[in-house]
GROMACS .gro file of C-alpha atoms in nm:
model
  224
    1ILE     CA    1  -3.326  -3.373  -3.254
    2SER     CA    2  -3.685  -3.271  -3.185
    3LEU     CA    3  -3.738  -3.618  -3.036
    4ALA     CA    4  -3.507  -3.519  -2.749
    5ASN     CA    5  -3.826  -3.371  -2.599
    6ASP     CA    6  -4.038  -3.682  -2.655
    7GLU     CA    7  -4.269  -3.779  -2.371
    8ASN     CA    8  -4.127  -4.132  -2.374
    9LYS     CA    9  -3.811  -4.156  -2.162
   10VAL     CA   10  -3.671  -4.438  -2.377
   11VAL     CA   11  -3.698  -4.227  -2.691
   12ARG     CA   12  -3.527  -3.934  -2.518
   13TYR     CA   13  -3.246  -4.164  -2.406
   14ALA     CA   14  -3.202  -4.307  -2.757
   15VAL     CA   15  -3.179  -3.960  -2.913
   16ILE     CA   16  -2.904  -3.850  -2.674
   17GLN     CA   17  -2.723  -4.180  -2.718
   18CYS     CA   18  -2.727  -4.128  -3.096
   19LEU     CA   19  -2.594  -3.774  -3.059
   20SER     CA   20  -2.318  -3.901  -2.834
   21GLN     CA   21  -2.215  -4.161  -3.089
   22MET     CA   22  -2.227  -3.909  -3.372
   23CYS     CA   23  -1.999  -3.676  -3.175
   24SER     CA   24  -1.742  -3.955  -3.182
   25ASP     CA   25  -1.801  -4.088  -3.532
   26PHE     CA   26  -1.815  -3.753  -3.711
   27ALA     CA   27  -1.567  -3.556  -3.501
   28PRO     CA   28  -1.445  -3.291  -3.522
   29GLN     CA   29  -1.657  -3.170  -3.814
   30ILE     CA   30  -1.988  -3.214  -3.632
   31GLN     CA   31  -1.862  -3.010  -3.338
   32MET     CA   32  -1.733  -2.728  -3.556
   33LYS     CA   33  -2.034  -2.709  -3.787
   34HIS     CA   34  -2.328  -2.797  -3.561
   35HIS     CA   35  -2.229  -2.689  -3.208
   36ALA     CA   36  -2.511  -2.432  -3.195
   37MET     CA   37  -2.764  -2.709  -3.257
   38ILE     CA   38  -2.615  -2.985  -3.040
   39VAL     CA   39  -2.499  -2.817  -2.719
   40PRO     CA   40  -2.836  -2.661  -2.624
   41VAL     CA   41  -3.008  -2.999  -2.675
   42LEU     CA   42  -2.757  -3.173  -2.449
   43LEU     CA   43  -2.786  -2.901  -2.184
   44GLN     CA   44  -3.162  -2.940  -2.186
   45ALA     CA   45  -3.126  -3.318  -2.157
   46LEU     CA   46  -2.917  -3.270  -1.843
   47ASN     CA   47  -3.240  -3.162  -1.674
   48ASP     CA   48  -3.421  -3.483  -1.763
   49PRO     CA   49  -3.603  -3.613  -1.453
   50ILE     CA   50  -3.479  -3.967  -1.526
   51PRO     CA   51  -3.128  -4.008  -1.373
   52ARG     CA   52  -3.019  -4.253  -1.643
   53ASN     CA   53  -3.111  -4.003  -1.914
   54CYS     CA   54  -2.932  -3.727  -1.727
   55ALA     CA   55  -2.616  -3.939  -1.709
   56MET     CA   56  -2.640  -4.012  -2.082
   57ALA     CA   57  -2.660  -3.638  -2.151
   58ALA     CA   58  -2.347  -3.580  -1.943
   59GLY     CA   59  -2.178  -3.863  -2.132
   60ALA     CA   60  -2.277  -3.705  -2.461
   61LEU     CA   61  -2.126  -3.373  -2.352
   62ASN     CA   62  -1.813  -3.566  -2.264
   63SER     CA   63  -1.802  -3.709  -2.617
   64PHE     CA   64  -1.875  -3.371  -2.773
   65PHE     CA   65  -1.587  -3.189  -2.601
   66ASP     CA   66  -1.344  -3.480  -2.584
   67GLU     CA   67  -1.361  -3.547  -2.958
   68ALA     CA   68  -1.373  -3.184  -3.069
   69GLU     CA   69  -0.999  -3.142  -3.130
   70ASP     CA   70  -0.825  -3.272  -3.439
   71GLY     CA   71  -0.462  -3.275  -3.330
   72GLU     CA   72  -0.252  -3.022  -3.140
   73ASP     CA   73  -0.254  -2.772  -3.426
   74ASP     CA   74  -0.632  -2.745  -3.391
   75GLU     CA   75  -0.645  -2.680  -3.015
   76GLU     CA   76  -0.654  -2.301  -3.020
   77HIS     CA   77  -0.921  -2.282  -3.290
   78THR     CA   78  -1.139  -2.543  -3.118
   79ALA     CA   79  -1.111  -2.366  -2.783
   80LYS     CA   80  -1.213  -2.038  -2.946
   81VAL     CA   81  -1.517  -2.186  -3.123
   82LEU     CA   82  -1.646  -2.361  -2.811
   83ALA     CA   83  -1.556  -2.087  -2.561
   84PRO     CA   84  -1.911  -1.937  -2.557
   85TYR     CA   85  -2.048  -2.263  -2.415
   86VAL     CA   86  -1.788  -2.328  -2.146
   87SER     CA   87  -1.937  -2.129  -1.859
   88THR     CA   88  -2.295  -2.251  -1.915
   89VAL     CA   89  -2.191  -2.615  -1.955
   90CYS     CA   90  -1.968  -2.606  -1.646
   91GLU     CA   91  -2.243  -2.444  -1.440
   92ALA     CA   92  -2.492  -2.713  -1.546
   93LEU     CA   93  -2.250  -2.997  -1.474
   94ALA     CA   94  -2.150  -2.845  -1.140
   95GLY     CA   95  -2.516  -2.836  -1.040
   96HIS     CA   96  -2.543  -3.211  -1.085
   97ILE     CA   97  -2.209  -3.279  -0.918
   98ASN     CA   98  -2.326  -3.083  -0.615
   99ASN     CA   99  -2.688  -3.183  -0.594
  100THR     CA  100  -2.769  -3.524  -0.741
  101PRO     CA  101  -2.788  -3.815  -0.496
  102TYR     CA  102  -2.683  -4.059  -0.769
  103ILE     CA  103  -2.310  -4.132  -0.771
  104PHE     CA  104  -2.317  -4.256  -1.133
  105VAL     CA  105  -2.459  -3.921  -1.247
  106ARG     CA  106  -2.196  -3.731  -1.046
  107SER     CA  107  -1.916  -3.944  -1.189
  108THR     CA  108  -2.034  -3.897  -1.548
  109ALA     CA  109  -2.074  -3.523  -1.493
  110LEU     CA  110  -1.716  -3.505  -1.362
  111ALA     CA  111  -1.591  -3.697  -1.665
  112ALA     CA  112  -1.767  -3.444  -1.889
  113MET     CA  113  -1.620  -3.159  -1.685
  114SER     CA  114  -1.267  -3.290  -1.742
  115SER     CA  115  -1.326  -3.289  -2.118
  116VAL     CA  116  -1.461  -2.934  -2.106
  117ILE     CA  117  -1.151  -2.825  -1.911
  118ALA     CA  118  -0.913  -3.001  -2.150
  119THR     CA  119  -1.081  -2.852  -2.457
  120GLY     CA  120  -1.191  -2.512  -2.327
  121LYS     CA  121  -0.852  -2.434  -2.175
  122PHE     CA  122  -0.815  -2.063  -2.091
  123SER     CA  123  -1.191  -2.010  -2.095
  124LEU     CA  124  -1.194  -2.198  -1.764
  125ILE     CA  125  -0.967  -1.957  -1.576
  126PRO     CA  126  -1.253  -1.728  -1.459
  127LEU     CA  127  -1.428  -2.034  -1.314
  128ILE     CA  128  -1.139  -2.159  -1.097
  129HIS     CA  129  -1.271  -2.029  -0.767
  130HIS     CA  130  -1.614  -2.174  -0.839
  131LEU     CA  131  -1.503  -2.517  -0.956
  132VAL     CA  132  -1.202  -2.610  -0.744
  133PRO     CA  133  -1.392  -2.601  -0.409
  134ILE     CA  134  -1.645  -2.841  -0.562
  135PHE     CA  135  -1.368  -3.083  -0.655
  136GLN     CA  136  -1.201  -3.043  -0.316
  137THR     CA  137  -1.525  -3.130  -0.136
  138ILE     CA  138  -1.532  -3.462  -0.323
  139LEU     CA  139  -1.166  -3.533  -0.247
  140ALA     CA  140  -1.216  -3.457   0.123
  141ALA     CA  141  -1.527  -3.674   0.162
  142PRO     CA  142  -1.490  -4.020   0.321
  143GLU     CA  143  -1.523  -4.318   0.091
  144ASP     CA  144  -1.866  -4.471   0.064
  145GLN     CA  145  -1.812  -4.816   0.213
  146SER     CA  146  -2.125  -4.948   0.044
  147ASP     CA  147  -1.958  -4.897  -0.297
  148VAL     CA  148  -1.586  -4.833  -0.256
  149GLN     CA  149  -1.505  -4.870  -0.627
  150ALA     CA  150  -1.762  -4.612  -0.737
  151SER     CA  151  -1.654  -4.379  -0.457
  152ARG     CA  152  -1.290  -4.404  -0.557
  153MET     CA  153  -1.369  -4.345  -0.922
  154LEU     CA  154  -1.555  -4.029  -0.820
  155LYS     CA  155  -1.240  -3.909  -0.644
  156CYS     CA  156  -1.030  -4.005  -0.946
  157ARG     CA  157  -1.251  -3.790  -1.166
  158ALA     CA  158  -1.213  -3.503  -0.919
  159ILE     CA  159  -0.832  -3.542  -0.924
  160GLU     CA  160  -0.843  -3.530  -1.303
  161CYS     CA  161  -1.058  -3.217  -1.312
  162THR     CA  162  -0.856  -3.034  -1.047
  163THR     CA  163  -0.514  -3.104  -1.195
  164LEU     CA  164  -0.621  -3.046  -1.556
  165LEU     CA  165  -0.750  -2.707  -1.447
  166ALA     CA  166  -0.422  -2.641  -1.266
  167GLY     CA  167  -0.223  -2.727  -1.576
  168VAL     CA  168  -0.432  -2.491  -1.787
  169ALA     CA  169  -0.438  -2.206  -1.536
  170LYS     CA  170  -0.069  -2.210  -1.430
  171ILE     CA  171   0.055  -2.103  -1.090
  172ASP     CA  172  -0.039  -1.734  -1.118
  173ASN     CA  173  -0.406  -1.830  -1.131
  174PHE     CA  174  -0.392  -2.148  -0.921
  175GLN     CA  175  -0.166  -2.032  -0.634
  176GLU     CA  176  -0.442  -2.056  -0.371
  177TYR     CA  177  -0.496  -2.428  -0.430
  178ALA     CA  178  -0.162  -2.562  -0.556
  179HIS     CA  179  -0.009  -2.659  -0.221
  180SER     CA  180  -0.316  -2.846  -0.093
  181VAL     CA  181  -0.350  -3.035  -0.422
  182CYS     CA  182   0.016  -3.142  -0.407
  183GLN     CA  183  -0.030  -3.252  -0.046
  184PHE     CA  184  -0.332  -3.461  -0.141
  185LEU     CA  185  -0.144  -3.634  -0.423
  186SER     CA  186   0.156  -3.692  -0.195
  187GLY     CA  187  -0.072  -3.849   0.065
  188LEU     CA  188  -0.206  -4.099  -0.186
  189LEU     CA  189   0.143  -4.191  -0.303
  190ALA     CA  190   0.248  -4.240   0.059
  191GLU     CA  191  -0.007  -4.522   0.078
  192ASN     CA  192   0.213  -4.720  -0.166
  193LEU     CA  193  -0.074  -4.780  -0.404
  194PRO     CA  194  -0.041  -5.113  -0.588
  195THR     CA  195   0.013  -5.094  -0.963
  196ASP     CA  196  -0.341  -5.219  -1.032
  197ASP     CA  197  -0.506  -4.957  -0.808
  198MET     CA  198  -0.742  -4.746  -1.022
  199ARG     CA  199  -0.619  -4.432  -0.844
  200LEU     CA  200  -0.254  -4.463  -0.942
  201PRO     CA  201  -0.273  -4.347  -1.308
  202TYR     CA  202  -0.487  -4.050  -1.206
  203VAL     CA  203  -0.236  -3.952  -0.937
  204LEU     CA  204   0.060  -3.981  -1.176
  205ARG     CA  205  -0.115  -3.782  -1.450
  206GLY     CA  206  -0.217  -3.535  -1.181
  207TRP     CA  207   0.148  -3.480  -1.088
  208THR     CA  208   0.232  -3.414  -1.451
  209ASN     CA  209  -0.036  -3.145  -1.461
  210MET     CA  210   0.085  -2.993  -1.134
  211VAL     CA  211   0.442  -2.974  -1.268
  212ASP     CA  212   0.298  -2.795  -1.573
  213CYS     CA  213   0.112  -2.563  -1.339
  214MET     CA  214   0.398  -2.474  -1.108
  215GLY     CA  215   0.692  -2.482  -1.345
  216ALA     CA  216   1.017  -2.397  -1.173
  217GLN     CA  217   0.854  -2.195  -0.896
  218ASP     CA  218   0.829  -2.469  -0.634
  219ARG     CA  219   1.003  -2.792  -0.727
  220LYS     CA  220   0.988  -2.921  -0.368
  221SER     CA  221   0.609  -2.942  -0.379
  222THR     CA  222   0.609  -3.135  -0.706
  223ARG     CA  223   0.891  -3.373  -0.621
  224LEU     CA  224   0.778  -3.739  -0.606
   0.00000   0.00000   0.00000
């Protein structure tokens, strides 16, 4: 792990890539036993001046949180163990989502954010009013015509993050944003997206999360 600070950018990249793979291969034991060693290294790597290395660090955080659970029975324990890192990790990822000019770094950071939300669960509730406006800014932005596919994937990641957070937070905590999120999803469905459109599965999963969020309170808003 000390080589994560190596002066050679290729070495730094290789170290983070190895950690990412280990988080998948040895999950969830490596997360539960060595989180205090791994997470700070990955957070530091997010500040690497090389965009490719930064994206790899975000991808490694994605692997760390995404693979941390070992079945539904383990969710509460995992969320409790990793709760101390949630705010710091989200803040670091949000900084890159807001500030980096590289769309591939933003997209990877959003993917990592979705894993943090899915694993951290209720630890994310205090961050709703900080995170949701960031996601909404991405959803409201026009598509980049120079790379439509990458631009759409960025929006897909933002849909995933927003609706996962809604499903975790429930309507009492997500009231301020629920209607606008449902309107956005309805607008995409109104375009009659073809079955092979990359956005369609994200929209459908997003509706599932919004139904979880709103429950029986407002069935009109969540009606397809």
